[in-house]
Amino acid sequence: MHKFREVFFEYVFMFSAGISILALVMIFVFLFANGMPAVAEVGPINFIFGTEWRPMDATPSFGVLPMIAASIYITLGAIVIGVPVGIFTAVFLAHMCPKWLYAFLKPTVNLLAGIPSVVYGFFGIVIIVPFVREISLALTGGGSGSSMLAAMILLGIMILPTIVNISESAIRAVPESYYEGSLALGASHTRSVFSVVLPAAKSGIFASVILGVGRAVGETMAVVMVAGNQARMPESIFRGARALTSNIVIEMSYAEAGLHRDSLIATGIVLLVFIFIINVAFTIVTRKSRGT
Amino acid sequence: MRKIIDTTLFALTWIFAAITLLVLLFIVAHIVINGVPHLDARLFEFAFTTENVSMMPALVSTIFMVVLTLLIALPLGIFTSIYLVEYVKKGNKFVMLIRSATEMLAGIPSIVYGLFGMLMFGQFFGFGWSLIAGVLTLGIMILPVIIRTTEEALKSVSDGYREGGYALGAGKLRVVFRIVLPSAVPGILAGVILAIGRIIGESAALIFTAGTMPQIPETLGHSARTLSVHMWVLSSEAHHTGEAYATAVVLLLLILVVNTAAAVVAKFFITK
């Protein structure tokens, strides 16, 4: 009886562990089974490199290149905005922050991490979009503000906590002796931190950037709310564009069963491929850091 | 020259840290200042009408969603971690596979979870837009969070505890449930709190699974909108800005409670 219970539970545990694998397989199966027929019908080349997305036309076209381009541009913009601020903030938290301030700043960063994307999106609508509209009017004489730039700024803020928290632990993981050795050689505090500690934490910081990229590529609601969502090749950061994630949310609610709906699921597959590439990059980077 | 670089870097560090702090304070302050005046009793009536646009049903749905999702994901996640930490040897192929799978699951965007949930639970299982479809989708989504934190918690239980248990003649199962698991509770709790935060904040994965019905769901088969989804619906309608601000305040408050709970648990964990 006792023996039976031991063995029984071991199988229960093993079965539970298998669920994760099963779930992942099911995600791939359901997305590919429902999305690939659309890719085949449109033609993989036409689907991925087609620059026209007109699902409702009499002769519809299903090219996702505009969305791929928009996702890449918006992510790059978010990285340009978020990464420097994030890394410097991480340095600050790890090496320059007075204790009393740390006790306030750290929970603040964690709160930033916990705010739901819809709240960010709403903040984007009421603050960032009007702000970008002003700039856009001044510089180009037009533009509604709902634009790639608005999405870049918003995502730059949203990836901050990821960059800050992971970079901070990477910086803290550098042995104290590196810093002390540098001081002993006569380098100043600032110089020791930036020329000795920071390079040693390089791979951890890089990993935080990759995670930030993953978050930015996958973010849906906040981007939908501020990016304008026009399905055309991105022209300027002051004009609207539609990200891969947005394409799904916007059209899934009214897409009729058939090619249109399946092509949205295929958009999900493209997104999944992106995330897969990012994951592989992340694994390579973190492996490297463990090796050295 | 060196001096100048030093000073510049030092200044930049302070400036960027200040930017981070100011951005957050600005977001929170803006929402609180504009949202609190709109928090009136009619937003908390139990029945939603297009006149009161009450967030109460969404609040109740959020609680349902959190509790039910944890009910599914927590045992699965804990059992998985027990298997990974207590039962298999390092370097086992199956373990490597599970680890890669959970890492991959953790990286999948929520909208893809939404698509998957719609296809598998909504259509294939025929649940349609329902609470249960949302719960199952989110259950898979938070599984990696629970597994990772529980694994860490189990690993941090010293082997002496286990050996002591065996020495007293307890079987493996008894050691796991009576000795290892109770000592790992604070760590597991931290994971649970993290997961709760994720469920509360989720919207993209729920729109096409649990749907957007603004009433309290009577059964698992009814559609239900959580507070985040409610917020999204409101903010896409231009004339509900005030209510959207108010909902944002409630969401911020929930996240603040969740974060504070996490901090308290962490502190308890360290000092103990």
Short mmCIF file of C-alpha atoms in Angstrom, two decimals, chain B residues 52-204:
data_model
loop_
_atom_site.label_atom_id
_atom_site.label_comp_id
_atom_site.label_asym_id
_atom_site.label_seq_id
_atom_site.Cartn_x
_atom_site.Cartn_y
_atom_site.Cartn_z
CA ASN B 52 -23.35 53.20 -14.80
CA VAL B 53 -20.51 51.39 -16.68
CA SER B 54 -19.84 49.70 -13.35
CA MET B 55 -16.48 48.04 -12.89
CA MET B 56 -17.78 45.84 -10.07
CA PRO B 57 -18.63 42.83 -12.27
CA ALA B 58 -15.18 43.08 -13.84
CA LEU B 59 -13.62 43.19 -10.38
CA VAL B 60 -15.54 40.07 -9.37
CA SER B 61 -14.58 38.37 -12.65
CA THR B 62 -10.93 39.24 -11.99
CA ILE B 63 -11.13 37.52 -8.61
CA PHE B 64 -12.76 34.46 -10.20
CA MET B 65 -10.08 34.44 -12.86
CA VAL B 66 -7.23 34.67 -10.33
CA VAL B 67 -8.60 31.98 -8.01
CA LEU B 68 -9.59 29.50 -10.73
CA THR B 69 -6.36 29.95 -12.69
CA LEU B 70 -4.27 29.36 -9.57
CA LEU B 71 -6.42 26.32 -8.76
CA ILE B 72 -5.25 24.78 -12.03
CA ALA B 73 -1.73 26.11 -12.42
CA LEU B 74 -0.57 25.89 -8.80
CA PRO B 75 -0.80 22.10 -8.30
CA LEU B 76 0.56 21.46 -11.80
CA GLY B 77 3.44 23.88 -11.28
CA ILE B 78 4.32 22.63 -7.81
CA PHE B 79 4.15 18.97 -8.90
CA THR B 80 6.37 19.74 -11.88
CA SER B 81 8.94 21.43 -9.65
CA ILE B 82 8.83 18.54 -7.16
CA TYR B 83 9.52 16.18 -10.01
CA LEU B 84 12.37 18.30 -11.34
CA VAL B 85 14.05 18.89 -7.99
CA GLU B 86 13.29 15.81 -5.92
CA TYR B 87 12.85 12.92 -8.32
CA VAL B 88 15.18 13.13 -11.29
CA LYS B 89 18.94 13.23 -11.53
CA LYS B 90 20.73 16.16 -13.08
CA GLY B 91 21.39 15.96 -16.80
CA ASN B 92 18.32 13.83 -17.42
CA LYS B 93 17.05 14.34 -21.01
CA PHE B 94 13.41 14.66 -19.95
CA VAL B 95 14.34 17.39 -17.47
CA MET B 96 16.26 19.32 -20.10
CA LEU B 97 13.22 19.07 -22.35
CA ILE B 98 10.88 20.35 -19.64
CA ARG B 99 13.24 23.18 -18.85
CA SER B 100 13.47 24.27 -22.49
CA ALA B 101 9.70 23.99 -22.80
CA THR B 102 9.01 26.21 -19.77
CA GLU B 103 11.60 28.74 -20.95
CA MET B 104 9.95 28.84 -24.35
CA LEU B 105 6.47 29.12 -22.78
CA ALA B 106 7.69 32.03 -20.68
CA GLY B 107 8.71 33.94 -23.80
CA ILE B 108 5.54 33.48 -25.85
CA PRO B 109 3.60 36.76 -26.19
CA SER B 110 0.21 36.88 -24.54
CA ILE B 111 -1.61 37.52 -27.82
CA VAL B 112 -0.30 34.17 -29.10
CA TYR B 113 -1.68 32.55 -25.94
CA GLY B 114 -4.94 34.27 -26.75
CA LEU B 115 -4.97 32.83 -30.27
CA PHE B 116 -4.08 29.40 -29.01
CA GLY B 117 -6.71 29.50 -26.27
CA MET B 118 -9.33 30.59 -28.77
CA LEU B 119 -8.42 27.78 -31.17
CA MET B 120 -8.02 24.98 -28.65
CA PHE B 121 -10.35 25.75 -25.77
CA GLY B 122 -12.81 28.04 -27.52
CA GLN B 123 -13.27 26.15 -30.76
CA PHE B 124 -11.79 22.67 -30.54
CA PHE B 125 -13.21 21.97 -27.07
CA GLY B 126 -16.26 24.09 -27.86
CA PHE B 127 -16.06 26.32 -24.77
CA GLY B 128 -16.56 29.45 -26.86
CA TRP B 129 -15.93 32.77 -25.13
CA SER B 130 -16.08 31.67 -21.55
CA LEU B 131 -14.53 31.99 -18.13
CA ILE B 132 -13.19 28.44 -18.39
CA ALA B 133 -11.45 29.10 -21.73
CA GLY B 134 -9.78 32.15 -20.18
CA VAL B 135 -8.80 30.24 -17.05
CA LEU B 136 -7.22 27.37 -18.98
CA THR B 137 -5.31 29.75 -21.25
CA LEU B 138 -3.96 31.80 -18.36
CA GLY B 139 -3.20 28.61 -16.45
CA ILE B 140 -0.72 27.59 -19.13
CA MET B 141 0.61 31.11 -19.35
CA ILE B 142 1.53 31.41 -15.66
CA LEU B 143 2.82 27.83 -15.37
CA PRO B 144 6.45 28.86 -16.12
CA VAL B 145 6.33 31.53 -13.38
CA ILE B 146 5.10 29.03 -10.76
CA ILE B 147 7.55 26.33 -11.87
CA ARG B 148 10.59 28.60 -11.82
CA THR B 149 9.94 30.15 -8.41
CA THR B 150 8.90 26.85 -6.80
CA GLU B 151 12.00 25.16 -8.19
CA GLU B 152 14.20 27.83 -6.62
CA ALA B 153 12.34 27.49 -3.34
CA LEU B 154 12.68 23.68 -3.27
CA LYS B 155 16.37 23.87 -4.16
CA SER B 156 17.02 26.26 -1.30
CA VAL B 157 15.71 23.76 1.27
CA SER B 158 18.84 22.30 2.84
CA ASP B 159 19.52 18.62 2.23
CA GLY B 160 19.91 18.09 5.96
CA TYR B 161 16.12 18.41 6.29
CA ARG B 162 15.58 15.64 3.76
CA GLU B 163 18.23 13.40 5.30
CA GLY B 164 16.77 13.99 8.75
CA GLY B 165 13.40 12.86 7.44
CA TYR B 166 14.79 9.72 5.88
CA ALA B 167 16.77 8.95 9.03
CA LEU B 168 13.52 8.99 10.96
CA GLY B 169 12.18 6.36 8.59
CA ALA B 170 9.88 8.53 6.48
CA GLY B 171 9.28 7.58 2.86
CA LYS B 172 10.16 9.89 0.00
CA LEU B 173 6.60 11.12 -0.44
CA ARG B 174 6.26 11.96 3.23
CA VAL B 175 9.59 13.80 3.21
CA VAL B 176 8.46 15.82 0.20
CA PHE B 177 5.04 16.76 1.54
CA ARG B 178 5.78 17.06 5.24
CA ILE B 179 9.29 18.47 5.28
CA VAL B 180 10.45 19.96 1.99
CA LEU B 181 7.23 21.60 0.82
CA PRO B 182 6.39 23.40 4.10
CA SER B 183 9.91 24.85 4.28
CA ALA B 184 9.54 26.08 0.71
CA VAL B 185 6.22 27.87 1.30
CA PRO B 186 7.52 31.47 1.34
CA GLY B 187 9.30 30.93 -1.98
CA ILE B 188 6.25 29.35 -3.52
CA LEU B 189 4.11 32.19 -2.18
CA ALA B 190 6.40 34.69 -3.91
CA GLY B 191 5.74 32.87 -7.19
CA VAL B 192 2.00 32.87 -6.55
CA ILE B 193 2.02 36.61 -5.95
CA LEU B 194 3.97 37.16 -9.16
CA ALA B 195 1.42 35.05 -11.01
CA ILE B 196 -1.50 36.98 -9.49
CA GLY B 197 0.06 40.20 -10.78
CA ARG B 198 0.28 38.72 -14.23
CA ILE B 199 -3.30 37.51 -14.25
CA ILE B 200 -4.62 40.88 -13.08
CA GLY B 201 -2.64 42.72 -15.74
CA GLU B 202 -3.45 40.39 -18.61
CA SER B 203 -5.71 41.49 -21.41
CA ALA B 204 -4.46 40.33 -24.83
#
